[in-house]
Short mmCIF file of N, CA, C and O in Angstrom, two decimals:
data_model
loop_
_atom_site.label_atom_id
_atom_site.label_comp_id
_atom_site.label_asym_id
_atom_site.label_seq_id
_atom_site.Cartn_x
_atom_site.Cartn_y
_atom_site.Cartn_z
N MET P 1 20.14 -3.03 -34.21
CA MET P 1 20.06 -2.45 -33.00
C MET P 1 18.48 -2.64 -32.59
O MET P 1 17.72 -2.53 -33.52
N SER P 2 18.31 -2.53 -31.28
CA SER P 2 17.18 -2.73 -30.57
C SER P 2 16.27 -1.53 -30.62
O SER P 2 16.83 -0.44 -31.39
N GLU P 3 14.95 -1.43 -29.93
CA GLU P 3 14.16 -0.64 -30.31
C GLU P 3 14.41 0.86 -29.78
O GLU P 3 14.17 2.01 -30.12
N ASP P 4 15.62 0.77 -28.63
CA ASP P 4 15.85 1.72 -27.66
C ASP P 4 17.07 2.49 -28.35
O ASP P 4 17.73 3.27 -27.44
N GLY P 5 17.89 1.88 -29.39
CA GLY P 5 18.70 2.67 -29.90
C GLY P 5 20.27 1.72 -29.41
O GLY P 5 21.39 2.28 -29.84
N GLU P 6 20.08 0.81 -28.68
CA GLU P 6 21.51 0.13 -28.21
C GLU P 6 21.73 -1.00 -29.27
O GLU P 6 20.72 -1.67 -29.71
N LYS P 7 22.79 -1.46 -29.24
CA LYS P 7 23.10 -2.33 -30.06
C LYS P 7 22.67 -3.74 -29.59
O LYS P 7 22.97 -3.89 -28.43
N ASP P 8 22.61 -4.56 -30.33
CA ASP P 8 21.99 -5.92 -29.95
C ASP P 8 23.47 -6.78 -29.24
O ASP P 8 24.50 -6.39 -29.89
N PRO P 9 23.44 -7.52 -28.30
CA PRO P 9 24.57 -8.22 -27.98
C PRO P 9 25.34 -9.04 -28.99
O PRO P 9 26.62 -9.33 -29.02
N GLY P 10 24.46 -9.62 -30.25
CA GLY P 10 25.28 -10.32 -31.15
C GLY P 10 26.06 -9.56 -32.15
O GLY P 10 26.65 -10.15 -33.10
N GLU P 11 25.41 -8.05 -31.94
CA GLU P 11 26.33 -7.31 -33.01
C GLU P 11 27.99 -6.74 -32.61
O GLU P 11 28.11 -5.58 -32.49
N GLY P 12 28.66 -7.69 -31.88
CA GLY P 12 29.90 -7.18 -31.54
C GLY P 12 30.04 -6.73 -30.44
O GLY P 12 30.98 -5.96 -29.72
N GLN P 13 29.16 -6.38 -29.47
CA GLN P 13 29.12 -6.01 -28.33
C GLN P 13 28.67 -6.97 -27.22
O GLN P 13 27.55 -7.75 -27.30
N LYS P 14 29.16 -7.03 -25.80
CA LYS P 14 29.04 -7.99 -24.95
C LYS P 14 27.68 -7.61 -24.60
O LYS P 14 27.22 -6.29 -24.24
N SER P 15 26.99 -8.45 -23.71
CA SER P 15 25.52 -8.15 -23.34
C SER P 15 25.84 -7.38 -21.70
O SER P 15 24.71 -6.75 -21.36
N SER P 16 26.78 -7.86 -20.99
CA SER P 16 27.23 -7.16 -19.96
C SER P 16 27.47 -5.64 -20.29
O SER P 16 27.21 -4.88 -18.96
N ALA P 17 27.97 -5.36 -21.18
CA ALA P 17 28.25 -3.82 -21.12
C ALA P 17 26.99 -3.11 -21.72
O ALA P 17 26.84 -1.94 -21.38
N SER P 18 25.85 -3.70 -22.06
CA SER P 18 24.41 -2.73 -22.48
C SER P 18 23.91 -2.75 -21.12
O SER P 18 24.19 -3.50 -19.64
N ARG P 19 22.69 -2.37 -20.96
CA ARG P 19 21.88 -1.83 -19.96
C ARG P 19 21.55 -3.48 -19.34
O ARG P 19 21.07 -4.35 -19.96
N PRO P 20 21.56 -3.45 -18.02
CA PRO P 20 21.08 -4.70 -17.43
C PRO P 20 19.71 -4.94 -17.93
O PRO P 20 19.00 -4.13 -17.67
N ASN P 21 19.35 -6.52 -17.69
CA ASN P 21 17.87 -6.80 -18.03
C ASN P 21 16.99 -7.09 -16.66
O ASN P 21 15.71 -6.84 -16.49
N THR P 22 17.35 -7.16 -15.44
CA THR P 22 16.88 -7.23 -14.28
C THR P 22 17.07 -6.24 -13.44
O THR P 22 18.10 -5.63 -13.49
N ALA P 23 15.88 -6.07 -12.46
CA ALA P 23 16.24 -4.92 -11.33
C ALA P 23 17.34 -5.41 -10.59
O ALA P 23 18.30 -4.32 -10.06
N ALA P 24 17.88 -6.37 -10.20
CA ALA P 24 18.79 -6.54 -9.36
C ALA P 24 20.24 -6.31 -9.89
O ALA P 24 20.98 -5.81 -9.39
N ALA P 25 20.17 -6.73 -11.09
CA ALA P 25 21.36 -6.47 -11.68
C ALA P 25 21.70 -4.66 -12.00
O ALA P 25 22.87 -4.69 -11.78
N ARG P 26 20.81 -4.21 -12.26
CA ARG P 26 20.74 -2.86 -11.90
C ARG P 26 20.83 -2.03 -10.85
O ARG P 26 21.89 -1.17 -10.75
N ARG P 27 20.48 -2.43 -9.79
CA ARG P 27 20.79 -2.29 -8.40
C ARG P 27 22.44 -2.54 -8.04
O ARG P 27 23.09 -1.95 -7.48
N GLU P 28 22.65 -3.66 -8.55
CA GLU P 28 24.22 -4.00 -8.15
C GLU P 28 24.84 -3.34 -9.16
O GLU P 28 26.15 -2.76 -8.73
N ARG P 29 24.48 -2.94 -10.28
CA ARG P 29 25.70 -1.84 -11.01
C ARG P 29 25.51 -0.41 -10.27
O ARG P 29 26.43 0.19 -10.35
N ARG P 30 24.21 -0.01 -9.99
CA ARG P 30 24.46 1.31 -9.23
C ARG P 30 25.25 1.13 -7.86
O ARG P 30 25.90 2.20 -7.78
N ARG P 31 25.38 0.23 -7.19
CA ARG P 31 26.15 0.18 -6.11
C ARG P 31 27.32 -0.01 -6.51
O ARG P 31 28.42 0.81 -5.79
N ALA P 32 28.08 -0.60 -7.66
CA ALA P 32 29.33 -0.84 -7.67
C ALA P 32 29.88 0.57 -8.47
O ALA P 32 30.72 1.06 -7.94
N ALA P 33 28.94 1.50 -8.90
CA ALA P 33 29.10 2.94 -9.73
C ALA P 33 29.42 3.67 -8.40
O ALA P 33 30.39 4.34 -8.55
N SER P 34 28.56 3.73 -7.66
CA SER P 34 28.56 4.93 -6.53
C SER P 34 29.34 4.53 -5.32
O SER P 34 30.08 5.19 -4.83
N GLY P 35 29.94 3.17 -5.15
CA GLY P 35 30.61 2.64 -4.25
C GLY P 35 30.41 2.70 -2.82
O GLY P 35 31.09 3.00 -1.89
N THR P 36 29.03 2.91 -2.77
CA THR P 36 28.38 3.28 -1.07
C THR P 36 27.75 1.92 -0.48
O THR P 36 27.78 1.16 -1.41
N GLY P 37 27.92 1.57 0.72
CA GLY P 37 27.21 0.84 1.25
C GLY P 37 28.53 -0.60 1.52
O GLY P 37 29.33 -0.38 0.74
N SER P 38 28.15 -0.95 2.43
CA SER P 38 29.02 -2.10 3.11
C SER P 38 29.16 -2.98 2.36
O SER P 38 30.17 -3.71 2.13
N ASP P 39 28.09 -3.52 1.51
CA ASP P 39 27.82 -4.73 0.37
C ASP P 39 28.79 -4.35 -0.63
O ASP P 39 29.61 -5.10 -1.15
N ALA P 40 28.92 -3.19 -1.16
CA ALA P 40 29.48 -2.76 -2.48
C ALA P 40 31.10 -2.71 -2.16
O ALA P 40 32.01 -2.97 -3.02
N LYS P 41 31.69 -2.57 -1.10
CA LYS P 41 32.65 -1.99 -0.51
C LYS P 41 33.38 -3.42 -0.57
O LYS P 41 34.66 -3.95 -0.50
N ALA P 42 32.44 -4.26 0.26
CA ALA P 42 32.90 -5.78 0.55
C ALA P 42 33.12 -6.66 -0.68
O ALA P 42 33.31 -7.80 -0.65
N GLY P 43 32.36 -6.19 -1.88
CA GLY P 43 32.07 -7.03 -3.01
C GLY P 43 31.30 -8.03 -2.71
O GLY P 43 30.89 -9.24 -3.71
N LYS P 44 30.26 -7.86 -1.78
CA LYS P 44 29.28 -8.98 -1.67
C LYS P 44 27.81 -8.30 -2.50
O LYS P 44 27.90 -7.00 -2.46
N SER P 45 26.93 -9.04 -2.65
CA SER P 45 26.02 -8.59 -3.28
C SER P 45 24.77 -9.05 -2.25
O SER P 45 24.78 -9.79 -1.61
N ALA P 46 24.11 -8.18 -2.24
CA ALA P 46 22.76 -7.97 -1.24
C ALA P 46 21.62 -9.29 -1.57
O ALA P 46 21.38 -9.66 -2.77
N PRO P 47 20.94 -9.82 -0.29
CA PRO P 47 19.96 -10.96 -1.06
C PRO P 47 18.98 -10.46 -1.61
O PRO P 47 18.37 -9.51 -1.26
N LYS P 48 18.38 -11.12 -2.44
CA LYS P 48 17.19 -10.61 -3.20
C LYS P 48 16.04 -10.42 -2.17
O LYS P 48 15.60 -11.47 -1.50
N GLY P 49 14.90 -9.67 -2.62
CA GLY P 49 13.88 -9.51 -1.85
C GLY P 49 14.00 -9.17 -0.47
O GLY P 49 12.96 -9.20 0.38
N LYS P 50 15.13 -8.38 0.16
CA LYS P 50 15.24 -8.18 1.56
C LYS P 50 14.56 -6.72 1.60
O LYS P 50 14.57 -6.07 0.64
N ALA P 51 14.03 -6.46 2.94
CA ALA P 51 13.61 -5.14 2.70
C ALA P 51 14.55 -4.31 3.09
O ALA P 51 15.56 -4.31 3.33
N GLY P 52 14.29 -3.20 2.49
CA GLY P 52 15.28 -1.77 2.11
C GLY P 52 16.23 -2.01 0.76
O GLY P 52 16.86 -1.51 0.64
N SER P 53 15.87 -3.00 0.15
CA SER P 53 16.40 -3.10 -1.32
C SER P 53 15.54 -2.74 -2.29
O SER P 53 16.17 -2.52 -3.62
N GLY P 54 14.53 -2.08 -2.01
CA GLY P 54 13.64 -1.76 -3.07
C GLY P 54 13.85 -0.45 -3.50
O GLY P 54 14.95 0.64 -3.32
N PRO P 55 13.20 0.60 -4.28
CA PRO P 55 13.53 1.63 -5.01
C PRO P 55 13.21 2.87 -3.78
O PRO P 55 12.74 2.60 -2.89
N GLY P 56 14.25 3.72 -3.86
CA GLY P 56 14.33 4.66 -2.84
C GLY P 56 15.34 4.22 -1.63
O GLY P 56 15.56 5.16 -0.88
N LYS P 57 15.78 3.17 -1.66
CA LYS P 57 16.72 2.59 -0.50
C LYS P 57 18.07 2.61 -1.13
O LYS P 57 18.86 1.49 -1.30
N GLY P 58 18.65 3.87 -1.31
CA GLY P 58 20.06 4.02 -2.27
C GLY P 58 21.11 3.48 -1.32
O GLY P 58 22.02 2.90 -1.93
N THR P 59 21.53 3.56 -0.21
CA THR P 59 22.45 2.57 0.63
C THR P 59 21.88 1.69 1.59
O THR P 59 20.67 1.57 1.69
N THR P 60 23.17 1.12 1.65
CA THR P 60 23.04 -0.22 2.50
C THR P 60 23.43 -0.18 3.96
O THR P 60 23.94 -1.08 4.41
N ALA P 61 24.12 1.29 4.34
CA ALA P 61 24.69 1.19 5.47
C ALA P 61 23.77 0.96 6.63
O ALA P 61 22.64 1.45 6.70
N GLY P 62 24.43 0.04 7.51
CA GLY P 62 23.85 -0.26 8.97
C GLY P 62 22.88 -1.76 8.70
O GLY P 62 22.20 -1.92 9.60
N LYS P 63 22.93 -1.96 7.53
CA LYS P 63 22.19 -3.16 7.24
C LYS P 63 22.65 -4.52 8.15
O LYS P 63 22.11 -5.21 8.36
N ASP P 64 24.08 -4.53 8.54
CA ASP P 64 24.57 -5.70 9.21
C ASP P 64 24.87 -5.68 10.58
O ASP P 64 25.37 -6.38 11.18
N ARG P 65 24.09 -4.44 10.99
CA ARG P 65 24.04 -4.40 12.65
C ARG P 65 22.70 -4.27 13.05
O ARG P 65 21.61 -3.94 12.21
N PRO P 66 22.12 -4.57 14.41
CA PRO P 66 20.70 -4.80 14.64
C PRO P 66 20.28 -3.12 14.56
O PRO P 66 21.13 -2.22 14.85
N THR P 67 19.15 -3.24 14.84
CA THR P 67 18.42 -1.61 14.75
C THR P 67 18.66 -1.08 16.28
O THR P 67 18.43 -1.99 17.36
N PRO P 68 19.31 0.02 16.43
CA PRO P 68 19.44 0.57 18.06
C PRO P 68 17.98 0.55 18.51
O PRO P 68 16.89 1.18 18.01
N LYS P 69 18.32 0.34 20.06
CA LYS P 69 16.99 0.50 20.86
C LYS P 69 16.60 2.07 20.92
O LYS P 69 17.51 2.85 21.06
N ARG P 70 15.44 2.26 21.25
CA ARG P 70 14.92 3.58 21.48
C ARG P 70 15.33 4.34 22.56
O ARG P 70 15.23 3.32 23.77
N SER P 71 15.55 5.25 22.79
CA SER P 71 15.91 6.05 24.02
C SER P 71 14.68 5.67 24.98
O SER P 71 13.61 5.70 24.63
N GLY P 72 15.13 5.64 26.41
CA GLY P 72 13.91 5.66 27.66
C GLY P 72 14.15 3.94 27.50
O GLY P 72 14.27 3.12 27.04
N THR P 73 13.33 3.60 28.76
CA THR P 73 13.08 2.17 29.16
C THR P 73 11.60 1.89 29.10
O THR P 73 10.73 2.95 29.13
N THR P 74 11.12 0.89 29.40
CA THR P 74 9.91 0.38 29.39
C THR P 74 9.00 0.93 30.86
O THR P 74 7.85 1.23 30.67
N LYS P 75 9.67 1.19 31.67
CA LYS P 75 9.34 1.68 32.68
C LYS P 75 8.61 2.89 32.48
O LYS P 75 7.47 3.58 33.01
N GLU P 76 9.13 3.91 31.82
CA GLU P 76 8.80 5.21 31.38
C GLU P 76 7.24 5.35 30.55
O GLU P 76 6.39 6.03 30.66
N LYS P 77 7.35 4.09 29.79
CA LYS P 77 5.99 4.01 29.15
C LYS P 77 4.89 3.88 30.02
O LYS P 77 3.63 3.97 29.29
N THR P 78 5.22 2.86 30.96
CA THR P 78 4.07 2.61 31.99
C THR P 78 3.58 3.80 32.73
O THR P 78 2.79 3.66 33.33
N GLU P 79 4.24 4.96 32.77
CA GLU P 79 3.93 5.89 33.51
C GLU P 79 2.39 6.74 33.02
O GLU P 79 2.03 6.62 31.96
N LYS P 80 1.26 6.51 34.12
CA LYS P 80 0.08 6.81 33.65
C LYS P 80 -0.05 8.45 33.74
O LYS P 80 0.65 9.17 34.54
N HIS P 81 -0.62 9.04 32.68
CA HIS P 81 -0.94 10.56 32.53
C HIS P 81 -2.64 10.67 33.01
O HIS P 81 -3.42 9.64 32.94
N SER P 82 -2.98 11.68 33.11
CA SER P 82 -4.23 12.18 34.04
C SER P 82 -4.97 11.94 32.58
O SER P 82 -4.92 11.95 31.16
N LEU P 83 -6.60 11.61 32.91
CA LEU P 83 -7.59 11.33 31.98
C LEU P 83 -7.51 12.76 30.97
O LEU P 83 -7.70 12.18 29.98
N PHE P 84 -7.71 13.58 31.86
CA PHE P 84 -7.58 14.94 30.73
C PHE P 84 -6.57 15.00 29.74
O PHE P 84 -6.68 15.06 28.35
N ALA P 85 -5.46 14.75 30.31
CA ALA P 85 -4.44 14.72 29.18
C ALA P 85 -4.23 14.02 28.37
O ALA P 85 -3.76 13.79 27.10
N ARG P 86 -4.84 12.39 28.45
CA ARG P 86 -4.83 11.42 27.45
C ARG P 86 -6.04 11.92 26.22
O ARG P 86 -5.81 11.60 25.23
N ILE P 87 -6.77 12.36 26.77
CA ILE P 87 -8.08 12.53 26.03
C ILE P 87 -7.46 13.86 25.01
O ILE P 87 -7.96 13.82 23.91
N VAL P 88 -6.95 14.85 25.77
CA VAL P 88 -6.32 16.00 24.72
C VAL P 88 -5.34 15.46 23.82
O VAL P 88 -5.36 15.89 22.48
N ARG P 89 -4.22 14.49 24.37
CA ARG P 89 -3.52 13.76 23.42
C ARG P 89 -4.23 13.11 22.25
O ARG P 89 -3.93 13.21 21.29
N PHE P 90 -5.08 12.28 22.32
CA PHE P 90 -5.92 11.58 21.64
C PHE P 90 -6.80 12.77 20.44
O PHE P 90 -6.48 12.22 19.19
N LEU P 91 -7.28 13.90 21.06
CA LEU P 91 -7.95 14.57 19.97
C LEU P 91 -6.86 15.28 19.23
O LEU P 91 -7.16 15.64 17.97
N ARG P 92 -5.61 15.36 19.72
CA ARG P 92 -4.48 16.20 18.86
C ARG P 92 -4.20 15.12 17.83
O ARG P 92 -4.06 15.43 16.71
N GLU P 93 -3.97 13.95 18.03
CA GLU P 93 -3.69 12.89 17.17
C GLU P 93 -4.56 12.97 16.07
O GLU P 93 -4.45 12.54 15.12
N VAL P 94 -5.88 12.63 16.52
CA VAL P 94 -7.09 12.72 15.49
C VAL P 94 -7.01 13.98 14.91
O VAL P 94 -7.24 13.44 13.07
N TRP P 95 -6.93 15.01 15.14
CA TRP P 95 -6.85 16.09 14.42
C TRP P 95 -5.65 16.16 13.33
O TRP P 95 -5.76 16.55 12.27
N GLY P 96 -4.32 15.54 13.87
CA GLY P 96 -3.33 15.29 12.91
C GLY P 96 -3.50 14.65 11.81
O GLY P 96 -3.23 14.64 10.56
N GLU P 97 -4.36 13.55 11.97
CA GLU P 97 -4.62 12.44 11.07
C GLU P 97 -5.69 13.04 10.10
O GLU P 97 -5.60 12.84 9.00
N LEU P 98 -6.70 13.66 10.69
CA LEU P 98 -7.61 14.43 9.52
C LEU P 98 -7.07 15.53 8.54
O LEU P 98 -7.56 15.55 7.56
N ARG P 99 -6.03 15.95 9.12
CA ARG P 99 -5.20 16.91 8.36
C ARG P 99 -4.67 16.39 7.13
O ARG P 99 -4.41 16.88 6.04
N LYS P 100 -4.16 14.92 7.19
CA LYS P 100 -3.40 14.14 6.23
C LYS P 100 -4.51 13.54 5.01
O LYS P 100 -4.10 13.21 4.35
N VAL P 101 -5.65 13.53 5.58
CA VAL P 101 -6.66 13.07 4.56
C VAL P 101 -7.06 13.74 3.41
O VAL P 101 -7.00 15.12 3.47
N ILE P 102 -7.02 13.07 2.46
CA ILE P 102 -7.17 14.06 1.02
C ILE P 102 -8.89 13.77 0.94
O ILE P 102 -9.35 12.89 0.58
N TRP P 103 -9.43 14.88 0.87
CA TRP P 103 -10.93 15.17 1.18
C TRP P 103 -11.16 15.15 -0.48
O TRP P 103 -10.69 15.81 -1.05
N PRO P 104 -12.41 14.26 -0.82
CA PRO P 104 -13.01 14.68 -2.58
C PRO P 104 -13.46 15.76 -2.60
O PRO P 104 -13.96 16.45 -1.79
N THR P 105 -13.52 16.06 -4.02
CA THR P 105 -14.18 17.45 -4.06
C THR P 105 -15.73 17.21 -4.26
O THR P 105 -16.25 16.17 -4.02
N ARG P 106 -16.55 18.35 -4.26
CA ARG P 106 -18.07 18.12 -4.28
C ARG P 106 -18.30 17.32 -5.73
O ARG P 106 -19.18 16.50 -5.49
N LYS P 107 -17.70 17.52 -6.79
CA LYS P 107 -18.21 16.77 -7.88
C LYS P 107 -17.79 15.06 -7.83
O LYS P 107 -18.44 14.35 -8.31
N GLN P 108 -16.73 14.92 -7.02
CA GLN P 108 -16.41 13.52 -6.83
C GLN P 108 -17.30 13.09 -5.81
O GLN P 108 -17.83 11.76 -6.14
N MET P 109 -17.94 13.68 -4.91
CA MET P 109 -18.66 13.29 -3.90
C MET P 109 -20.04 12.74 -4.64
O MET P 109 -20.59 11.63 -4.17
N ILE P 110 -20.63 13.53 -5.61
CA ILE P 110 -21.97 13.53 -6.46
C ILE P 110 -21.46 12.25 -7.19
O ILE P 110 -22.66 11.36 -7.22
N THR P 111 -20.24 12.17 -7.85
CA THR P 111 -20.24 11.02 -8.74
C THR P 111 -20.05 9.70 -7.93
O THR P 111 -20.93 8.70 -8.15
N TYR P 112 -19.57 9.81 -6.63
CA TYR P 112 -19.53 8.41 -6.07
C TYR P 112 -20.81 8.28 -5.48
O TYR P 112 -21.15 6.78 -5.26
N THR P 113 -21.41 9.11 -4.86
CA THR P 113 -23.05 8.85 -4.31
C THR P 113 -23.98 8.27 -5.44
O THR P 113 -24.75 7.44 -5.20
N GLY P 114 -23.68 8.78 -6.50
CA GLY P 114 -24.60 8.23 -7.68
C GLY P 114 -24.34 6.62 -8.05
O GLY P 114 -25.20 5.86 -8.33
N VAL P 115 -23.02 6.58 -8.01
CA VAL P 115 -22.71 5.20 -8.45
C VAL P 115 -23.12 4.08 -7.19
O VAL P 115 -23.48 3.19 -7.24
N VAL P 116 -23.23 4.73 -6.15
CA VAL P 116 -23.53 3.80 -4.86
C VAL P 116 -24.95 3.55 -5.08
O VAL P 116 -25.40 2.55 -4.88
N LEU P 117 -25.58 4.75 -5.31
CA LEU P 117 -27.25 4.66 -5.23
C LEU P 117 -27.68 3.67 -6.62
O LEU P 117 -28.51 2.94 -6.31
N VAL P 118 -26.89 3.93 -7.55
CA VAL P 118 -27.20 2.77 -8.77
C VAL P 118 -26.91 1.39 -8.60
O VAL P 118 -27.67 0.48 -8.81
N PHE P 119 -25.95 1.03 -7.87
CA PHE P 119 -25.50 -0.33 -7.32
C PHE P 119 -26.42 -0.56 -6.24
O PHE P 119 -26.89 -1.78 -6.49
N VAL P 120 -26.99 0.02 -5.40
CA VAL P 120 -28.11 -0.56 -4.40
C VAL P 120 -28.89 -0.67 -5.20
O VAL P 120 -29.96 -1.77 -5.02
N ALA P 121 -29.50 0.26 -6.22
CA ALA P 121 -30.81 -0.02 -6.65
C ALA P 121 -30.76 -1.38 -7.65
O ALA P 121 -31.89 -2.09 -7.44
N PHE P 122 -29.41 -1.65 -8.25
CA PHE P 122 -29.51 -2.80 -8.90
C PHE P 122 -29.45 -4.35 -8.18
O PHE P 122 -30.31 -5.02 -8.79
N MET P 123 -29.02 -3.87 -7.04
CA MET P 123 -28.94 -4.89 -5.97
C MET P 123 -30.33 -5.57 -5.56
O MET P 123 -30.67 -6.63 -5.38
N ILE P 124 -31.01 -4.53 -5.25
CA ILE P 124 -32.40 -4.73 -4.69
C ILE P 124 -33.27 -5.01 -5.75
O ILE P 124 -34.13 -6.40 -5.60
N ALA P 125 -33.00 -4.78 -7.01
CA ALA P 125 -34.01 -5.53 -8.14
C ALA P 125 -33.52 -7.04 -8.30
O ALA P 125 -34.53 -7.69 -8.62
N LEU P 126 -32.20 -7.15 -8.08
CA LEU P 126 -31.57 -8.61 -8.38
C LEU P 126 -32.22 -9.51 -7.47
O LEU P 126 -32.73 -10.63 -7.61
N VAL P 127 -32.27 -9.10 -6.21
CA VAL P 127 -32.66 -9.95 -4.65
C VAL P 127 -34.02 -10.04 -5.05
O VAL P 127 -34.63 -11.22 -4.96
N TYR P 128 -34.93 -8.90 -5.65
CA TYR P 128 -36.15 -9.07 -5.49
C TYR P 128 -36.62 -9.95 -6.71
O TYR P 128 -37.44 -11.09 -6.51
N LEU P 129 -35.87 -10.19 -7.98
CA LEU P 129 -35.83 -11.05 -8.97
C LEU P 129 -35.80 -12.33 -8.43
O LEU P 129 -36.69 -13.20 -8.87
N LEU P 130 -34.68 -12.70 -7.72
CA LEU P 130 -34.53 -14.13 -7.56
C LEU P 130 -35.46 -14.43 -6.34
O LEU P 130 -35.75 -15.65 -6.44
N ASP P 131 -35.79 -13.75 -5.53
CA ASP P 131 -36.98 -14.08 -4.57
C ASP P 131 -38.32 -14.56 -5.33
O ASP P 131 -38.89 -15.34 -4.94
N PHE P 132 -38.73 -13.68 -6.39
CA PHE P 132 -39.87 -14.20 -6.93
C PHE P 132 -39.62 -15.28 -7.81
O PHE P 132 -40.59 -15.87 -7.80
N VAL P 133 -38.48 -15.21 -8.41
CA VAL P 133 -38.27 -16.80 -9.42
C VAL P 133 -38.29 -18.00 -8.19
O VAL P 133 -38.72 -18.89 -8.54
N PHE P 134 -37.72 -17.67 -7.11
CA PHE P 134 -37.72 -19.01 -6.18
C PHE P 134 -38.84 -19.12 -5.69
O PHE P 134 -39.56 -20.48 -5.25
N LEU P 135 -39.78 -18.05 -5.38
CA LEU P 135 -40.87 -18.25 -4.87
C LEU P 135 -42.00 -18.93 -5.91
O LEU P 135 -42.88 -20.14 -5.66
N GLU P 136 -41.83 -18.50 -7.28
CA GLU P 136 -42.64 -19.35 -8.20
C GLU P 136 -42.27 -20.70 -8.26
O GLU P 136 -43.02 -21.65 -8.68
N GLY P 137 -40.95 -20.96 -8.09
CA GLY P 137 -40.29 -22.29 -8.30
C GLY P 137 -40.86 -23.31 -7.28
O GLY P 137 -41.14 -24.30 -7.33
N VAL P 138 -40.84 -22.52 -6.04
CA VAL P 138 -41.55 -23.50 -4.86
C VAL P 138 -42.84 -23.47 -5.11
O VAL P 138 -43.46 -24.86 -4.94
N ASP P 139 -43.83 -22.78 -5.55
CA ASP P 139 -45.23 -22.95 -5.77
C ASP P 139 -45.45 -24.15 -6.81
O ASP P 139 -46.37 -24.65 -6.78
N PHE P 140 -44.59 -24.15 -7.93
CA PHE P 140 -44.48 -24.90 -8.92
C PHE P 140 -44.44 -26.56 -8.30
O PHE P 140 -45.08 -27.50 -8.60
N VAL P 141 -43.42 -26.21 -7.39
CA VAL P 141 -43.00 -27.92 -6.98
C VAL P 141 -43.74 -28.41 -6.31
O VAL P 141 -44.30 -29.66 -6.24
N PHE P 142 -44.21 -27.54 -4.97
CA PHE P 142 -45.15 -27.91 -4.15
C PHE P 142 -46.83 -27.60 -4.25
O PHE P 142 -47.41 -28.28 -3.60
N GLY P 143 -46.97 -26.86 -5.29
CA GLY P 143 -48.13 -26.66 -5.59
C GLY P 143 -48.89 -25.78 -4.76
O GLY P 143 -48.81 -26.04 -3.51
N ASN P 144 -49.79 -25.06 -4.85
CA ASN P 144 -50.67 -24.61 -3.91
C ASN P 144 -52.10 -24.34 -4.31
O ASN P 144 -52.92 -24.17 -5.27
#
């Protein structure tokens, strides 16, 4: 028996009956079991590495046809709005994005600030030390 309690393939059980070893094999097994998607119905396997075959993409319906076009034409997109309307829209979008931000807590800000200050102090000391060493080296080589 293996660590997870399943029988090893050599112990009278086929390896295909046990848990699949690769992610592609697991996806294929799930598709066959659920019977969803055009690939599972046709008996075809999806190509590896294609977009949409990752986790969270359970169905493959619609993969064999092009993406539908958005409603409206390009002429509608070229319609100019007033300056005020564009500014208001911009500010609404900025506000919406700022609501999505996960702001750090006070403790995190103090920690991050301390780390940055220590790093900057270290870099200043390193540059000063290298400057001093090179200055002494130039003085030694060319004499003063």
